[in-house]
Amino acid sequence: MSRYWTSLEDLYSENLLTESSEIETVAREFQIKVSPTMQAQMADSKGGDYDALVRQFVPSKEEANILPSELDDPIGDRRFSPAPGVVHRYEDRALLKITQLCEVYCRFCFRKEMIGQKGETLSKPDLALAMEYFRAHKELWEVILTGGDPLVLSARRLAEALDALVEIDHIKSIRIHTRIPVISPEKITDELLNLLESIVDRGKALTIVLHANHASEFSLSARKALLALRKRGVLLISQSVLLKGVNDSLPVLTDLMRTLIENGVKPYYLHQMDLARGTSHFVVENERGIALVNALRESVSGICVPRLIIEIPEGEGKRVLA
Ligand code: SF4
């Protein structure tokens, strides 16, 4: 299995969907992409956690249900964007949205209006402008590479950004938000590992924030990729999204958080869903999310407990719920 599923035809032929005009409309709004590794994990989990994977990556008619409260920029990035690809919302840290491409297109994505072919990878002149901004803003302690998924880029392309950041004295910490180590672990190549290790060797703290939502996403190759990253001195922490029908139960969350720790990843954030368009079928009410995290705290080792976070719409920032 080495081909990506990128179209409704792919999903019809795998019997993951039946043809309908509603689903065609949904697919026109937001692209489809399922990596070969996730296809294999689905095949392995048939009868078990199959639905938890399918629900994350295969479109459903429910996506056509757009509520008035849902927004195309739910966390308000645009308001805080002083340069292309840059979001500077908090004083000491800024985002660099370096690419809008991903290895999978998650149906619940809070940036679904911007990622995929609707966006693109930052051009060299825009990257230079972003670096100019970071250089000029001495209050910045950390730059966070996000997207899209920054690790879809080649090591050579990533090096253009990372090497430039290393040269900025006041930037002490570089963070990369990614789903790649579990979704497409073959992209954690020696070339990439060498690059990441060189950032650590040059005196910067390097953190990978792994996005994973279910223990069944962790293939043997994913586990090896995470170990390889740890061996190169990269700090690994996680972010997950609390998703109805995927991980909204105590046994599933317990399994996920323990799997993260077993692979050297500290559970960090569990996010409540943002108000992205067509995602209400994934929403778990706040009270239920708080109860789940409190129950987790009572039943598992403290190192397995993430913070439950909600993003206040339109750029007002994060709030800790539990
Ligand atoms: S990998 Fe991240 S940015 Fe890409 S679709 Fe999934 S949640 Fe969105």
CSV table of C-alpha atoms and ligand atoms in Angstrom, one decimal:
chain,number,residue,atom,x,y,z
A,1,MET,CA,0.0,0.0,0.0
A,2,SER,CA,1.9,3.1,-1.1
A,3,ARG,CA,-0.7,5.4,-2.7
A,4,TYR,CA,-2.4,8.3,-1.0
A,5,TRP,CA,-6.2,8.4,-1.1
A,6,THR,CA,-7.0,11.8,-2.4
A,7,SER,CA,-10.4,11.5,-4.1
A,8,LEU,CA,-14.0,10.4,-3.5
A,9,GLU,CA,-13.3,7.6,-6.1
A,10,ASP,CA,-10.5,6.3,-3.9
A,11,LEU,CA,-12.9,6.1,-0.9
A,12,TYR,CA,-15.8,4.6,-2.9
A,13,SER,CA,-13.5,1.9,-4.2
A,14,GLU,CA,-12.4,1.1,-0.6
A,15,ASN,CA,-16.1,0.9,0.4
A,16,LEU,CA,-15.6,3.7,2.9
A,17,LEU,CA,-18.3,5.9,1.3
A,18,THR,CA,-21.3,5.5,-0.9
A,19,GLU,CA,-21.9,8.0,-3.7
A,20,SER,CA,-24.2,11.0,-3.0
A,21,SER,CA,-24.5,14.6,-4.1
A,22,GLU,CA,-24.1,15.8,-0.5
A,23,ILE,CA,-20.7,14.1,-0.1
A,24,GLU,CA,-19.7,15.5,-3.5
A,25,THR,CA,-20.5,19.0,-2.2
A,26,VAL,CA,-18.5,18.3,1.0
A,27,ALA,CA,-15.5,17.1,-1.0
A,28,ARG,CA,-15.5,20.3,-3.1
A,29,GLU,CA,-15.2,22.4,0.1
A,30,PHE,CA,-12.3,20.5,1.8
A,31,GLN,CA,-9.8,18.2,0.2
A,32,ILE,CA,-9.3,14.5,0.9
A,33,LYS,CA,-5.9,13.0,1.8
A,34,VAL,CA,-5.2,9.8,3.7
A,35,SER,CA,-1.6,8.7,4.0
A,36,PRO,CA,-0.5,5.1,3.2
A,37,THR,CA,0.4,4.6,6.9
A,38,MET,CA,-3.0,5.6,8.1
A,39,GLN,CA,-4.6,3.4,5.5
A,40,ALA,CA,-2.6,0.5,6.9
A,41,GLN,CA,-3.6,1.4,10.4
A,42,MET,CA,-7.2,1.4,9.4
A,43,ALA,CA,-6.8,-2.0,7.8
A,44,ASP,CA,-5.1,-3.3,11.0
A,45,SER,CA,-7.8,-2.0,13.3
A,46,LYS,CA,-10.9,-3.3,11.4
A,47,GLY,CA,-13.4,-4.4,14.1
A,48,GLY,CA,-11.5,-2.5,16.7
A,49,ASP,CA,-10.6,1.2,16.5
A,50,TYR,CA,-11.5,1.4,12.8
A,51,ASP,CA,-14.2,4.0,13.2
A,52,ALA,CA,-12.0,6.3,15.3
A,53,LEU,CA,-9.6,6.5,12.3
A,54,VAL,CA,-12.2,6.6,9.5
A,55,ARG,CA,-14.0,9.5,11.3
A,56,GLN,CA,-10.9,11.6,11.4
A,57,PHE,CA,-10.0,11.3,7.7
A,58,VAL,CA,-13.0,10.3,5.6
A,59,PRO,CA,-15.5,13.0,4.8
A,60,SER,CA,-19.1,12.7,6.0
A,61,LYS,CA,-22.4,14.4,5.1
A,62,GLU,CA,-22.4,16.0,8.5
A,63,GLU,CA,-19.7,18.4,7.2
A,64,ALA,CA,-22.4,20.1,5.1
A,65,ASN,CA,-24.1,21.3,8.3
A,66,ILE,CA,-22.6,24.7,8.8
A,67,LEU,CA,-23.8,26.5,12.0
A,68,PRO,CA,-24.1,30.3,12.1
A,69,SER,CA,-21.6,30.3,15.1
A,70,GLU,CA,-18.9,28.6,13.0
A,71,LEU,CA,-16.1,30.7,11.5
A,72,ASP,CA,-13.7,30.5,8.7
A,73,ASP,CA,-10.9,31.8,10.9
A,74,PRO,CA,-12.0,30.4,14.3
A,75,ILE,CA,-9.0,31.3,16.4
A,76,GLY,CA,-8.6,34.8,14.7
A,77,ASP,CA,-5.1,34.4,13.2
A,78,ARG,CA,-5.7,37.1,10.6
A,79,ARG,CA,-6.1,39.8,13.2
A,80,PHE,CA,-2.6,39.1,14.5
A,81,SER,CA,-0.7,38.6,11.2
A,82,PRO,CA,1.9,41.4,10.7
A,83,ALA,CA,3.7,39.7,7.8
A,84,PRO,CA,2.9,36.8,5.4
A,85,GLY,CA,2.9,33.5,7.4
A,86,VAL,CA,3.5,35.2,10.7
A,87,VAL,CA,1.0,35.3,13.6
A,88,HIS,CA,2.1,37.3,16.6
A,89,ARG,CA,-0.6,37.0,19.2
A,90,TYR,CA,1.4,36.6,22.5
A,91,GLU,CA,4.3,38.8,23.3
A,92,ASP,CA,7.2,36.3,23.6
A,93,ARG,CA,6.2,33.9,20.8
A,94,ALA,CA,5.0,34.0,17.2
A,95,LEU,CA,3.8,31.4,14.7
A,96,LEU,CA,5.4,30.9,11.3
A,97,LYS,CA,2.8,29.2,9.0
A,98,ILE,CA,5.4,27.9,6.6
A,99,THR,CA,3.2,25.6,4.5
A,100,GLN,CA,-0.5,24.9,4.1
A,101,LEU,CA,0.0,21.4,3.0
A,102,CYS,CA,-0.4,18.2,5.1
A,103,GLU,CA,-0.1,14.5,4.8
A,104,VAL,CA,-3.7,14.0,5.8
A,105,TYR,CA,-6.6,16.3,5.8
A,106,CYS,CA,-8.3,15.9,9.1
A,107,ARG,CA,-12.1,16.5,8.9
A,108,PHE,CA,-12.1,18.5,12.1
A,109,CYS,CA,-9.2,20.8,11.2
A,110,PHE,CA,-9.5,24.3,12.6
A,111,ARG,CA,-7.6,25.7,9.7
A,112,LYS,CA,-9.6,23.8,7.1
A,113,GLU,CA,-10.4,27.0,5.2
A,114,MET,CA,-6.7,27.7,4.6
A,115,ILE,CA,-4.9,24.4,4.2
A,116,GLY,CA,-4.4,22.1,1.2
A,117,GLN,CA,-4.5,23.6,-2.3
A,118,LYS,CA,-6.4,26.7,-0.9
A,119,GLY,CA,-3.0,27.8,0.5
A,120,GLU,CA,0.6,27.3,-0.4
A,121,THR,CA,4.1,27.1,0.9
A,122,LEU,CA,5.7,30.4,1.9
A,123,SER,CA,7.7,31.8,-0.9
A,124,LYS,CA,11.4,32.7,-0.4
A,125,PRO,CA,10.7,36.5,-0.4
A,126,ASP,CA,7.9,36.0,2.2
A,127,LEU,CA,10.1,33.8,4.3
A,128,ALA,CA,12.7,36.5,4.2
A,129,LEU,CA,10.1,39.1,5.4
A,130,ALA,CA,9.0,36.8,8.2
A,131,MET,CA,12.7,36.5,9.4
A,132,GLU,CA,13.1,40.2,9.2
A,133,TYR,CA,10.1,40.6,11.5
A,134,PHE,CA,11.5,38.0,14.0
A,135,ARG,CA,14.9,39.7,13.9
A,136,ALA,CA,13.3,43.1,14.6
A,137,HIS,CA,11.1,41.9,17.5
A,138,LYS,CA,13.5,41.3,20.3
A,139,GLU,CA,10.7,40.4,22.7
A,140,LEU,CA,10.3,37.1,20.8
A,141,TRP,CA,11.8,34.2,22.7
A,142,GLU,CA,10.2,31.4,20.7
A,143,VAL,CA,9.1,30.8,17.1
A,144,ILE,CA,6.6,28.1,16.4
A,145,LEU,CA,6.5,26.4,12.9
A,146,THR,CA,3.1,25.4,12.0
A,147,GLY,CA,0.8,25.2,9.0
A,148,GLY,CA,-0.4,22.9,7.5
A,149,ASP,CA,2.3,20.5,8.6
A,150,PRO,CA,5.9,21.9,8.5
A,151,LEU,CA,7.4,18.5,8.2
A,152,VAL,CA,5.8,17.9,4.8
A,153,LEU,CA,8.7,20.1,3.5
A,154,SER,CA,12.0,18.6,2.4
A,155,ALA,CA,14.9,18.9,4.8
A,156,ARG,CA,16.5,21.3,2.4
A,157,ARG,CA,13.5,23.6,2.4
A,158,LEU,CA,13.0,23.4,6.2
A,159,ALA,CA,16.7,24.2,6.7
A,160,GLU,CA,16.2,27.6,5.0
A,161,ALA,CA,13.8,28.6,7.8
A,162,LEU,CA,15.5,26.8,10.7
A,163,ASP,CA,19.1,28.0,9.8
A,164,ALA,CA,17.8,31.5,9.6
A,165,LEU,CA,16.1,31.2,13.0
A,166,VAL,CA,19.2,29.8,14.7
A,167,GLU,CA,21.1,32.9,13.6
A,168,ILE,CA,18.7,35.2,15.6
A,169,ASP,CA,20.2,35.5,19.1
A,170,HIS,CA,17.0,36.4,21.0
A,171,ILE,CA,15.1,33.3,19.7
A,172,LYS,CA,16.0,30.6,22.2
A,173,SER,CA,13.3,28.1,21.5
A,174,ILE,CA,12.0,26.7,18.2
A,175,ARG,CA,8.8,24.6,18.2
A,176,ILE,CA,7.4,22.5,15.4
A,177,HIS,CA,3.8,21.4,15.4
A,178,THR,CA,3.3,18.3,13.3
A,179,ARG,CA,1.3,15.1,12.8
A,180,ILE,CA,4.0,13.5,10.5
A,181,PRO,CA,5.8,11.2,13.0
A,182,VAL,CA,2.6,9.1,13.3
A,183,ILE,CA,0.9,9.9,10.0
A,184,SER,CA,3.8,9.4,7.7
A,185,PRO,CA,6.8,8.2,9.8
A,186,GLU,CA,8.9,7.5,6.7
A,187,LYS,CA,9.3,11.3,6.4
A,188,ILE,CA,11.4,11.3,9.5
A,189,THR,CA,14.5,10.7,7.4
A,190,ASP,CA,18.2,10.7,8.4
A,191,GLU,CA,18.6,14.0,6.6
A,192,LEU,CA,15.8,15.5,8.6
A,193,LEU,CA,17.1,14.0,11.9
A,194,ASN,CA,20.6,15.5,11.1
A,195,LEU,CA,19.1,18.9,10.5
A,196,LEU,CA,17.1,18.8,13.8
A,197,GLU,CA,20.1,17.6,15.8
A,198,SER,CA,22.2,20.4,14.3
A,199,ILE,CA,19.6,22.9,15.7
A,200,VAL,CA,20.1,21.4,19.2
A,201,ASP,CA,23.9,21.4,18.7
A,202,ARG,CA,23.8,25.1,17.9
A,203,GLY,CA,22.3,25.8,21.3
A,204,LYS,CA,18.5,26.2,20.6
A,205,ALA,CA,15.8,24.3,22.5
A,206,LEU,CA,13.9,22.3,19.9
A,207,THR,CA,10.4,21.0,20.7
A,208,ILE,CA,8.2,18.9,18.5
A,209,VAL,CA,4.5,19.1,19.4
A,210,LEU,CA,3.0,15.9,18.1
A,211,HIS,CA,-0.6,15.9,17.1
A,212,ALA,CA,-2.2,12.5,17.8
A,213,ASN,CA,-5.8,11.7,18.8
A,214,HIS,CA,-5.9,7.9,19.2
A,215,ALA,CA,-3.6,5.1,20.3
A,216,SER,CA,-4.4,3.2,17.1
A,217,GLU,CA,-2.5,5.9,15.1
A,218,PHE,CA,0.8,4.6,16.6
A,219,SER,CA,2.2,2.1,14.1
A,220,LEU,CA,5.5,0.3,14.8
A,221,SER,CA,7.2,2.8,12.3
A,222,ALA,CA,5.7,5.7,14.2
A,223,ARG,CA,7.1,4.4,17.4
A,224,LYS,CA,10.6,4.1,15.8
A,225,ALA,CA,10.3,7.6,14.3
A,226,LEU,CA,9.6,9.0,17.8
A,227,LEU,CA,12.5,7.2,19.3
A,228,ALA,CA,14.8,8.5,16.6
A,229,LEU,CA,13.7,12.1,17.3
A,230,ARG,CA,14.3,11.6,21.0
A,231,LYS,CA,17.8,10.2,20.4
A,232,ARG,CA,18.6,13.5,18.5
A,233,GLY,CA,17.8,15.6,21.5
A,234,VAL,CA,14.4,16.8,20.5
A,235,LEU,CA,11.9,17.4,23.3
A,236,LEU,CA,8.5,15.7,22.5
A,237,ILE,CA,5.2,16.9,23.8
A,238,SER,CA,1.7,16.3,22.5
A,239,GLN,CA,-1.5,18.0,21.5
A,240,SER,CA,-4.7,16.1,20.9
A,241,VAL,CA,-8.2,17.3,20.0
A,242,LEU,CA,-11.1,16.0,22.0
A,243,LEU,CA,-13.4,14.5,19.3
A,244,LYS,CA,-16.8,13.0,19.6
A,245,GLY,CA,-16.8,9.4,18.3
A,246,VAL,CA,-13.0,9.3,18.2
A,247,ASN,CA,-11.5,9.7,21.7
A,248,ASP,CA,-14.3,11.0,24.0
A,249,SER,CA,-14.2,8.2,26.5
A,250,LEU,CA,-12.1,7.4,29.6
A,251,PRO,CA,-10.6,4.1,28.3
A,252,VAL,CA,-9.7,5.7,24.9
A,253,LEU,CA,-8.1,8.8,26.5
A,254,THR,CA,-6.2,6.6,29.0
A,255,ASP,CA,-4.9,4.4,26.2
A,256,LEU,CA,-3.8,7.5,24.1
A,257,MET,CA,-2.1,9.3,27.0
A,258,ARG,CA,-0.3,6.2,28.1
A,259,THR,CA,0.8,5.4,24.6
A,260,LEU,CA,2.2,9.0,24.3
A,261,ILE,CA,4.3,8.5,27.5
A,262,GLU,CA,5.4,5.0,26.5
A,263,ASN,CA,6.9,6.7,23.3
A,264,GLY,CA,8.6,9.5,25.2
A,265,VAL,CA,6.0,12.2,24.4
A,266,LYS,CA,4.6,14.2,27.3
A,267,PRO,CA,0.9,14.8,27.0
A,268,TYR,CA,0.6,18.6,27.0
A,269,TYR,CA,-2.7,19.9,25.5
A,270,LEU,CA,-6.1,18.3,25.0
A,271,HIS,CA,-8.0,20.9,22.9
A,272,GLN,CA,-11.7,21.4,22.8
A,273,MET,CA,-12.9,21.8,19.2
A,274,ASP,CA,-12.6,25.2,17.7
A,275,LEU,CA,-15.6,26.7,15.9
A,276,ALA,CA,-14.5,25.7,12.4
A,277,ARG,CA,-17.1,25.4,9.7
A,278,GLY,CA,-18.9,22.1,9.3
A,279,THR,CA,-17.3,20.4,12.4
A,280,SER,CA,-20.2,20.4,15.0
A,281,HIS,CA,-20.5,16.6,14.8
A,282,PHE,CA,-17.1,16.4,16.5
A,283,VAL,CA,-17.9,18.7,19.4
A,284,VAL,CA,-17.8,17.3,23.0
A,285,GLU,CA,-19.5,19.7,25.5
A,286,ASN,CA,-17.1,21.5,27.9
A,287,GLU,CA,-18.7,19.9,31.0
A,288,ARG,CA,-18.1,16.5,29.5
A,289,GLY,CA,-14.6,17.3,28.5
A,290,ILE,CA,-13.8,18.6,32.1
A,291,ALA,CA,-15.4,15.5,33.6
A,292,LEU,CA,-13.3,13.3,31.4
A,293,VAL,CA,-10.0,15.0,32.2
A,294,ASN,CA,-10.9,15.0,35.9
A,295,ALA,CA,-11.6,11.2,35.7
A,296,LEU,CA,-8.3,10.7,33.9
A,297,ARG,CA,-6.5,12.6,36.6
A,298,GLU,CA,-8.0,10.3,39.2
A,299,SER,CA,-7.1,7.1,37.4
A,300,VAL,CA,-3.8,7.4,35.7
A,301,SER,CA,-0.2,8.5,36.6
A,302,GLY,CA,0.1,12.3,36.8
A,303,ILE,CA,2.5,12.4,33.9
A,304,CYS,CA,-0.3,11.1,31.6
A,305,VAL,CA,-2.6,14.0,32.3
A,306,PRO,CA,-2.8,16.9,29.7
A,307,ARG,CA,-4.4,20.2,30.2
A,308,LEU,CA,-7.8,20.7,28.7
A,309,ILE,CA,-7.8,23.9,26.7
A,310,ILE,CA,-10.3,26.0,24.8
A,311,GLU,CA,-9.4,28.7,22.3
A,312,ILE,CA,-11.6,31.7,22.8
A,313,PRO,CA,-12.9,32.6,19.3
A,314,GLU,CA,-11.6,35.4,17.1
A,315,GLY,CA,-8.1,35.7,18.6
A,316,GLU,CA,-8.8,36.1,22.3
A,317,GLY,CA,-6.4,33.3,23.3
A,318,LYS,CA,-6.5,30.1,25.2
A,319,ARG,CA,-8.3,29.2,28.5
A,320,VAL,CA,-7.5,26.2,30.7
A,321,LEU,CA,-10.7,24.3,31.4
A,322,ALA,CA,-9.1,21.4,33.5
B,1,SF4,S1,-2.6,17.7,10.0
B,1,SF4,FE1,-3.1,19.5,11.3
B,1,SF4,S2,-3.2,21.2,9.9
B,1,SF4,FE2,-3.3,19.4,8.6
B,1,SF4,S3,-5.5,18.9,8.4
B,1,SF4,FE3,-4.8,17.7,10.2
B,1,SF4,S4,-5.2,19.1,11.9
B,1,SF4,FE4,-5.3,20.4,10.0
